[in-house]
PDB file of C-alpha atoms in Angstrom:
ATOM      1  CA  ILE A  86      55.920 -73.809  12.065  1.00 69.00           C
ATOM      2  CA  LEU A  87      53.784 -76.932  11.941  1.00 76.00           C
ATOM      3  CA  ASN A  88      53.270 -78.553  15.315  1.00 89.00           C
ATOM      4  CA  VAL A  89      51.914 -81.989  16.120  1.00 96.00           C
ATOM      5  CA  GLU A  90      51.196 -82.749  19.741  1.00 97.00           C
ATOM      6  CA  GLN A  91      50.332 -85.956  21.490  1.00 97.00           C
ATOM      7  CA  SER A  92      48.909 -86.436  24.930  1.00 97.00           C
ATOM      8  CA  PRO A  93      49.508 -87.793  27.373  1.00 97.00           C
ATOM      9  CA  GLN A  94      53.270 -88.136  27.065  1.00 96.00           C
ATOM     10  CA  SER A  95      53.142 -91.440  28.953  1.00 96.00           C
ATOM     11  CA  LEU A  96      50.491 -93.667  30.391  1.00 95.00           C
ATOM     12  CA  HIS A  97      50.413 -96.652  32.732  1.00 97.00           C
ATOM     13  CA  VAL A  98      47.302 -98.813  32.757  1.00 97.00           C
ATOM     14  CA  GLN A  99      46.338-102.143  34.251  1.00 97.00           C
ATOM     15  CA  GLU A 100      45.832-105.144  32.038  1.00 97.00           C
ATOM     16  CA  GLY A 101      42.235-105.234  30.894  1.00 97.00           C
ATOM     17  CA  ASP A 102      41.711-101.473  31.111  1.00 97.00           C
ATOM     18  CA  SER A 103      40.661 -99.537  28.059  1.00 97.00           C
ATOM     19  CA  THR A 104      42.567 -96.404  27.224  1.00 96.00           C
ATOM     20  CA  ASN A 105      42.819 -93.644  24.687  1.00 96.00           C
ATOM     21  CA  PHE A 106      45.184 -90.916  23.661  1.00 95.00           C
ATOM     22  CA  THR A 107      45.143 -87.856  21.473  1.00 98.00           C
ATOM     23  CA  CYS A 108      47.008 -86.470  18.504  1.00 98.00           C
ATOM     24  CA  SER A 109      46.520 -82.770  17.708  1.00 98.00           C
ATOM     25  CA  PHE A 110      47.558 -81.295  14.402  1.00 96.00           C
ATOM     26  CA  PRO A 111      46.990 -78.172  12.285  1.00 94.00           C
ATOM     27  CA  SER A 112      43.519 -78.009  10.783  1.00 88.00           C
ATOM     28  CA  SER A 113      44.738 -76.561   7.481  1.00 90.00           C
ATOM     29  CA  ASN A 114      46.488 -78.246   4.538  1.00 90.00           C
ATOM     30  CA  PHE A 115      45.468 -81.679   5.770  1.00 92.00           C
ATOM     31  CA  TYR A 116      46.194 -84.671   3.578  1.00 91.00           C
ATOM     32  CA  ALA A 117      46.496 -87.701   5.866  1.00 92.00           C
ATOM     33  CA  LEU A 118      47.023 -88.743   9.467  1.00 95.00           C
ATOM     34  CA  HIS A 119      49.082 -91.813  10.259  1.00 94.00           C
ATOM     35  CA  TRP A 120      49.255 -93.841  13.473  1.00 96.00           C
ATOM     36  CA  TYR A 121      52.215 -96.090  14.249  1.00 96.00           C
ATOM     37  CA  ARG A 122      53.080 -98.414  17.100  1.00 97.00           C
ATOM     38  CA  TRP A 123      56.745 -98.621  18.047  1.00 95.00           C
ATOM     39  CA  GLU A 124      57.821-101.324  20.460  1.00 94.00           C
ATOM     40  CA  THR A 125      61.238-101.112  22.043  1.00 89.00           C
ATOM     41  CA  ALA A 126      63.981-102.701  19.921  1.00 87.00           C
ATOM     42  CA  LYS A 127      61.575-103.246  17.030  1.00 91.00           C
ATOM     43  CA  SER A 128      60.586-101.374  13.887  1.00 92.00           C
ATOM     44  CA  PRO A 129      57.710 -98.886  13.911  1.00 93.00           C
ATOM     45  CA  GLU A 130      54.565-100.620  12.702  1.00 94.00           C
ATOM     46  CA  ALA A 131      51.885 -98.810  10.737  1.00 93.00           C
ATOM     47  CA  LEU A 132      48.469 -99.021  12.381  1.00 95.00           C
ATOM     48  CA  PHE A 133      46.219 -96.711  10.389  1.00 94.00           C
ATOM     49  CA  VAL A 134      46.258 -94.194   7.572  1.00 93.00           C
ATOM     50  CA  MET A 135      43.297 -91.840   7.800  1.00 94.00           C
ATOM     51  CA  THR A 136      42.357 -89.371   5.122  1.00 92.00           C
ATOM     52  CA  LEU A 137      38.710 -88.352   5.506  1.00 92.00           C
ATOM     53  CA  ASN A 138      37.098 -86.234   8.184  1.00 94.00           C
ATOM     54  CA  GLY A 139      34.989 -88.504  10.353  1.00 93.00           C
ATOM     55  CA  ASP A 140      37.024 -91.584   9.440  1.00 93.00           C
ATOM     56  CA  GLU A 141      36.944 -94.398  11.948  1.00 96.00           C
ATOM     57  CA  LYS A 142      39.306 -97.312  11.563  1.00 96.00           C
ATOM     58  CA  LYS A 143      39.669-100.494  13.568  1.00 96.00           C
ATOM     59  CA  LYS A 144      42.256-103.239  13.825  1.00 94.00           C
ATOM     60  CA  GLY A 145      41.442-105.828  16.476  1.00 96.00           C
ATOM     61  CA  ARG A 146      41.194-104.061  19.841  1.00 97.00           C
ATOM     62  CA  ILE A 147      42.652-100.819  18.492  1.00 97.00           C
ATOM     63  CA  SER A 148      40.590 -98.156  16.783  1.00 98.00           C
ATOM     64  CA  ALA A 149      41.056 -94.549  15.729  1.00 98.00           C
ATOM     65  CA  THR A 150      38.903 -91.583  14.841  1.00 98.00           C
ATOM     66  CA  LEU A 151      39.703 -88.463  12.875  1.00 98.00           C
ATOM     67  CA  ASN A 152      38.420 -84.891  13.014  1.00 97.00           C
ATOM     68  CA  THR A 153      40.214 -82.804  10.413  1.00 96.00           C
ATOM     69  CA  LYS A 154      38.116 -79.675  10.978  1.00 95.00           C
ATOM     70  CA  GLU A 155      39.258 -79.306  14.565  1.00 95.00           C
ATOM     71  CA  GLY A 156      42.599 -81.024  14.081  1.00 96.00           C
ATOM     72  CA  TYR A 157      42.594 -84.074  16.295  1.00 97.00           C
ATOM     73  CA  SER A 158      42.625 -87.848  16.178  1.00 98.00           C
ATOM     74  CA  TYR A 159      41.969 -90.296  19.000  1.00 98.00           C
ATOM     75  CA  LEU A 160      43.478 -93.755  19.325  1.00 98.00           C
ATOM     76  CA  TYR A 161      41.563 -96.220  21.500  1.00 98.00           C
ATOM     77  CA  ILE A 162      42.755 -99.520  22.903  1.00 98.00           C
ATOM     78  CA  LYS A 163      40.101-101.786  24.349  1.00 97.00           C
ATOM     79  CA  GLY A 164      41.085-104.275  27.046  1.00 97.00           C
ATOM     80  CA  SER A 165      44.788-103.423  27.101  1.00 97.00           C
ATOM     81  CA  GLN A 166      47.234-106.310  27.133  1.00 97.00           C
ATOM     82  CA  PRO A 167      50.928-106.278  28.121  1.00 96.00           C
ATOM     83  CA  GLU A 168      51.858-106.739  24.462  1.00 95.00           C
ATOM     84  CA  ASP A 169      50.226-103.370  23.748  1.00 97.00           C
ATOM     85  CA  SER A 170      53.060-101.695  25.651  1.00 97.00           C
ATOM     86  CA  ALA A 171      54.788 -99.451  23.117  1.00 97.00           C
ATOM     87  CA  THR A 172      55.133 -95.871  21.979  1.00 97.00           C
ATOM     88  CA  TYR A 173      52.266 -94.750  19.782  1.00 98.00           C
ATOM     89  CA  LEU A 174      53.197 -92.144  17.194  1.00 97.00           C
ATOM     90  CA  CYS A 175      50.983 -90.043  15.000  1.00 96.00           C
ATOM     91  CA  ALA A 176      52.196 -88.299  11.861  1.00 94.00           C
ATOM     92  CA  PHE A 177      50.463 -85.437  10.087  1.00 94.00           C
ATOM     93  CA  GLU A 178      50.890 -85.315   6.335  1.00 90.00           C
ATOM     94  CA  THR A 179      50.207 -82.049   4.558  1.00 87.00           C
ATOM     95  CA  SER A 180      48.793 -81.424   1.124  1.00 82.00           C
ATOM     96  CA  TYR A 181      52.230 -80.148   0.104  1.00 78.00           C
ATOM     97  CA  ASP A 182      54.067 -83.367   0.992  1.00 75.00           C
ATOM     98  CA  LYS A 183      55.417 -82.515   4.450  1.00 83.00           C
ATOM     99  CA  VAL A 184      55.253 -85.157   7.154  1.00 88.00           C
ATOM    100  CA  ILE A 185      55.481 -84.104  10.786  1.00 92.00           C
ATOM    101  CA  PHE A 186      55.563 -86.625  13.594  1.00 94.00           C
ATOM    102  CA  GLY A 187      54.289 -86.092  17.089  1.00 95.00           C
ATOM    103  CA  PRO A 188      56.509 -86.885  20.086  1.00 95.00           C
ATOM    104  CA  GLY A 189      54.570 -90.053  20.870  1.00 96.00           C
ATOM    105  CA  THR A 190      52.614 -91.477  23.783  1.00 97.00           C
ATOM    106  CA  SER A 191      54.431 -94.170  25.735  1.00 97.00           C
ATOM    107  CA  LEU A 192      52.009 -96.822  26.974  1.00 97.00           C
ATOM    108  CA  SER A 193      52.874 -99.361  29.665  1.00 97.00           C
ATOM    109  CA  VAL A 194      50.350-102.080  30.421  1.00 97.00           C
ATOM    110  CA  ILE A 195      50.867-103.606  33.844  1.00 96.00           C
ATOM    111  CA  PRO A 196      49.980-107.318  34.117  1.00 94.00           C
TER     112      PRO A 196
ATOM    113  CA  GLU B 234      60.272-109.149  10.198  1.00 73.00           C
ATOM    114  CA  THR B 235      58.867-106.319   8.134  1.00 79.00           C
ATOM    115  CA  GLY B 236      60.696-107.125   4.906  1.00 92.00           C
ATOM    116  CA  VAL B 237      62.868-104.027   5.213  1.00 96.00           C
ATOM    117  CA  THR B 238      66.457-104.733   6.229  1.00 96.00           C
ATOM    118  CA  GLN B 239      68.962-102.154   7.371  1.00 97.00           C
ATOM    119  CA  THR B 240      72.700-102.612   7.811  1.00 97.00           C
ATOM    120  CA  PRO B 241      74.644-102.081   9.884  1.00 97.00           C
ATOM    121  CA  ARG B 242      72.510-102.107  13.014  1.00 96.00           C
ATOM    122  CA  HIS B 243      75.080-100.086  14.926  1.00 97.00           C
ATOM    123  CA  LEU B 244      77.802 -97.768  13.673  1.00 97.00           C
ATOM    124  CA  VAL B 245      80.394 -95.667  15.428  1.00 96.00           C
ATOM    125  CA  MET B 246      82.288 -93.208  13.254  1.00 94.00           C
ATOM    126  CA  GLY B 247      84.675 -90.347  13.641  1.00 93.00           C
ATOM    127  CA  MET B 248      83.902 -86.892  12.335  1.00 92.00           C
ATOM    128  CA  THR B 249      86.340 -87.285   9.449  1.00 90.00           C
ATOM    129  CA  ASN B 250      85.110 -90.716   8.366  1.00 91.00           C
ATOM    130  CA  LYS B 251      82.974 -91.598   5.385  1.00 95.00           C
ATOM    131  CA  LYS B 252      80.455 -94.371   5.874  1.00 96.00           C
ATOM    132  CA  SER B 253      77.247 -95.566   4.274  1.00 97.00           C
ATOM    133  CA  LEU B 254      74.006 -96.947   5.634  1.00 98.00           C
ATOM    134  CA  LYS B 255      72.184 -99.518   3.560  1.00 98.00           C
ATOM    135  CA  CYS B 256      68.510-100.338   3.281  1.00 98.00           C
ATOM    136  CA  GLU B 257      67.028-103.167   1.274  1.00 97.00           C
ATOM    137  CA  GLN B 258      63.461-104.280   0.634  1.00 96.00           C
ATOM    138  CA  HIS B 259      62.055-107.048  -1.523  1.00 89.00           C
ATOM    139  CA  LEU B 260      58.419-106.148  -1.024  1.00 93.00           C
ATOM    140  CA  GLY B 261      58.031-104.783  -4.529  1.00 93.00           C
ATOM    141  CA  HIS B 262      57.640-101.266  -3.150  1.00 93.00           C
ATOM    142  CA  ASN B 263      58.449 -98.212  -5.237  1.00 92.00           C
ATOM    143  CA  ALA B 264      58.867 -95.586  -2.533  1.00 93.00           C
ATOM    144  CA  MET B 265      61.655 -95.554   0.013  1.00 94.00           C
ATOM    145  CA  TYR B 266      62.344 -93.155   2.863  1.00 94.00           C
ATOM    146  CA  TRP B 267      65.048 -92.145   5.315  1.00 96.00           C
ATOM    147  CA  TYR B 268      64.028 -90.963   8.768  1.00 95.00           C
ATOM    148  CA  LYS B 269      66.053 -89.693  11.698  1.00 96.00           C
ATOM    149  CA  GLN B 270      65.205 -90.146  15.366  1.00 94.00           C
ATOM    150  CA  SER B 271      67.346 -87.990  17.621  1.00 94.00           C
ATOM    151  CA  ALA B 272      67.223 -88.306  21.374  1.00 89.00           C
ATOM    152  CA  LYS B 273      64.143 -86.625  22.847  1.00 85.00           C
ATOM    153  CA  LYS B 274      62.964 -85.365  19.453  1.00 91.00           C
ATOM    154  CA  PRO B 275      60.131 -86.538  17.214  1.00 91.00           C
ATOM    155  CA  LEU B 276      60.889 -88.717  14.230  1.00 93.00           C
ATOM    156  CA  GLU B 277      61.937 -86.593  11.234  1.00 93.00           C
ATOM    157  CA  LEU B 278      61.518 -87.445   7.580  1.00 91.00           C
ATOM    158  CA  MET B 279      64.798 -86.771   5.742  1.00 94.00           C
ATOM    159  CA  PHE B 280      64.493 -88.000   2.154  1.00 93.00           C
ATOM    160  CA  VAL B 281      61.904 -89.617  -0.078  1.00 91.00           C
ATOM    161  CA  TYR B 282      62.495 -91.586  -3.261  1.00 92.00           C
ATOM    162  CA  ASN B 283      59.633 -92.567  -5.525  1.00 88.00           C
ATOM    163  CA  PHE B 284      60.402 -94.847  -8.465  1.00 87.00           C
ATOM    164  CA  LYS B 285      64.124 -94.188  -7.894  1.00 85.00           C
ATOM    165  CA  GLU B 286      63.705 -90.421  -8.152  1.00 86.00           C
ATOM    166  CA  GLN B 287      64.312 -88.210  -5.147  1.00 86.00           C
ATOM    167  CA  THR B 288      61.089 -86.346  -4.530  1.00 82.00           C
ATOM    168  CA  GLU B 289      61.783 -84.774  -1.164  1.00 77.00           C
ATOM    169  CA  ASN B 290      64.732 -83.419   0.745  1.00 76.00           C
ATOM    170  CA  ASN B 291      63.568 -81.917   3.998  1.00 77.00           C
ATOM    171  CA  SER B 292      66.337 -79.352   4.443  1.00 84.00           C
ATOM    172  CA  VAL B 293      68.886 -82.025   5.274  1.00 92.00           C
ATOM    173  CA  PRO B 294      72.562 -80.886   5.395  1.00 93.00           C
ATOM    174  CA  SER B 295      74.709 -81.953   2.466  1.00 93.00           C
ATOM    175  CA  ARG B 296      76.881 -84.121   4.713  1.00 95.00           C
ATOM    176  CA  PHE B 297      74.019 -86.627   4.309  1.00 96.00           C
ATOM    177  CA  SER B 298      73.803 -87.865   0.734  1.00 95.00           C
ATOM    178  CA  PRO B 299      71.150 -90.392  -0.297  1.00 96.00           C
ATOM    179  CA  GLU B 300      71.387 -92.765  -3.227  1.00 96.00           C
ATOM    180  CA  CYS B 301      68.728 -95.015  -4.715  1.00 95.00           C
ATOM    181  CA  PRO B 302      70.221 -97.205  -7.463  1.00 94.00           C
ATOM    182  CA  ASN B 303      67.033 -99.246  -7.855  1.00 92.00           C
ATOM    183  CA  SER B 304      63.652 -99.581  -6.213  1.00 90.00           C
ATOM    184  CA  SER B 305      64.911-102.235  -3.795  1.00 94.00           C
ATOM    185  CA  HIS B 306      67.949-100.450  -2.374  1.00 96.00           C
ATOM    186  CA  LEU B 307      68.521 -97.171  -0.639  1.00 97.00           C
ATOM    187  CA  PHE B 308      71.759 -95.827   0.760  1.00 98.00           C
ATOM    188  CA  LEU B 309      72.624 -92.938   3.002  1.00 97.00           C
ATOM    189  CA  HIS B 310      76.199 -91.776   2.536  1.00 97.00           C
ATOM    190  CA  LEU B 311      77.683 -90.004   5.524  1.00 96.00           C
ATOM    191  CA  HIS B 312      80.625 -87.605   5.376  1.00 94.00           C
ATOM    192  CA  THR B 313      82.159 -85.284   7.976  1.00 94.00           C
ATOM    193  CA  LEU B 314      79.332 -85.710  10.418  1.00 94.00           C
ATOM    194  CA  GLN B 315      79.009 -83.902  13.714  1.00 95.00           C
ATOM    195  CA  PRO B 316      78.372 -85.425  17.146  1.00 95.00           C
ATOM    196  CA  GLU B 317      74.842 -83.980  17.048  1.00 94.00           C
ATOM    197  CA  ASP B 318      74.145 -86.243  14.052  1.00 96.00           C
ATOM    198  CA  SER B 319      74.225 -89.207  16.416  1.00 97.00           C
ATOM    199  CA  ALA B 320      70.767 -90.730  16.166  1.00 97.00           C
ATOM    200  CA  LEU B 321      68.728 -93.707  15.059  1.00 97.00           C
ATOM    201  CA  TYR B 322      68.341 -93.717  11.273  1.00 98.00           C
ATOM    202  CA  LEU B 323      65.312 -95.563  10.011  1.00 97.00           C
ATOM    203  CA  CYS B 324      64.523 -96.666   6.499  1.00 97.00           C
ATOM    204  CA  ALA B 325      60.999 -97.367   5.310  1.00 95.00           C
ATOM    205  CA  SER B 326      59.279 -98.386   2.116  1.00 94.00           C
ATOM    206  CA  SER B 327      55.738 -98.242   0.781  1.00 92.00           C
ATOM    207  CA  PRO B 328      54.026 -99.335  -2.436  1.00 90.00           C
ATOM    208  CA  SER B 329      54.252 -95.783  -3.752  1.00 83.00           C
ATOM    209  CA  ARG B 330      54.400 -92.212  -2.510  1.00 79.00           C
ATOM    210  CA  GLU B 331      50.589 -92.075  -2.561  1.00 71.00           C
ATOM    211  CA  MET B 332      49.521 -90.937   0.883  1.00 56.00           C
ATOM    212  CA  ASN B 333      46.996 -93.586   1.700  1.00 64.00           C
ATOM    213  CA  THR B 334      49.445 -96.468   1.778  1.00 76.00           C
ATOM    214  CA  GLU B 335      51.172 -97.822   4.844  1.00 83.00           C
ATOM    215  CA  ALA B 336      54.923 -97.743   5.237  1.00 88.00           C
ATOM    216  CA  PHE B 337      57.041-100.664   6.422  1.00 93.00           C
ATOM    217  CA  PHE B 338      60.063 -99.792   8.532  1.00 94.00           C
ATOM    218  CA  GLY B 339      63.443-101.381   9.056  1.00 95.00           C
ATOM    219  CA  GLN B 340      64.881-101.770  12.534  1.00 93.00           C
ATOM    220  CA  GLY B 341      67.210 -98.848  12.097  1.00 96.00           C
ATOM    221  CA  THR B 342      70.900 -98.082  12.341  1.00 97.00           C
ATOM    222  CA  ARG B 343      72.048 -96.612  15.632  1.00 97.00           C
ATOM    223  CA  LEU B 344      74.747 -94.116  14.658  1.00 97.00           C
ATOM    224  CA  THR B 345      77.209 -92.596  17.079  1.00 97.00           C
ATOM    225  CA  VAL B 346      79.539 -89.858  15.865  1.00 96.00           C
ATOM    226  CA  VAL B 347      82.608 -89.369  18.023  1.00 94.00           C
TER     227      VAL B 347
END
């Protein structure tokens, strides 16, 4: 059974703080790792698609790293803002076309 | 707005009803997806269509029947559902099934089976 874990489950930070969370996935049969942001009452929004070990991607204040050998990815948010409040999902895509989502990390940024 | 539109936004149906969920995108994408989000469970990929052909069915019960008449439209036909099928059903599209492309999601249909 393929298992994707995310930690922490939820997080409360003050506005301006930087934060990070983790996605853990199987280290075999890796094809891609996706990060999504899902705000309440909105559609999930794709943040990054990462395919290569050592990949680092950045979009504004948000960045992500990937380690496929040990099976983890970190998502970093620099200088959190209230509009960053959302659930952050990672999804592990296998080389045989399976996609497994993690349970998400719920981030609340307190003004 | 992501360019992916789902209707209806909310649906309540009885276990003997037949209903359909609709998804539409005019982004020129060739891959479309159905996902299910049950309470307190991770998002699950149900079906994938690539260039109108179904390429994946992730062990979904036959009471869920997808249809993709063209690259812009995707349906999920529902028949004799169970209360445990109550969930948020999300549609998404991407340029193709190639893994390094981002998917765009609709806002979902909140389904309640009574």
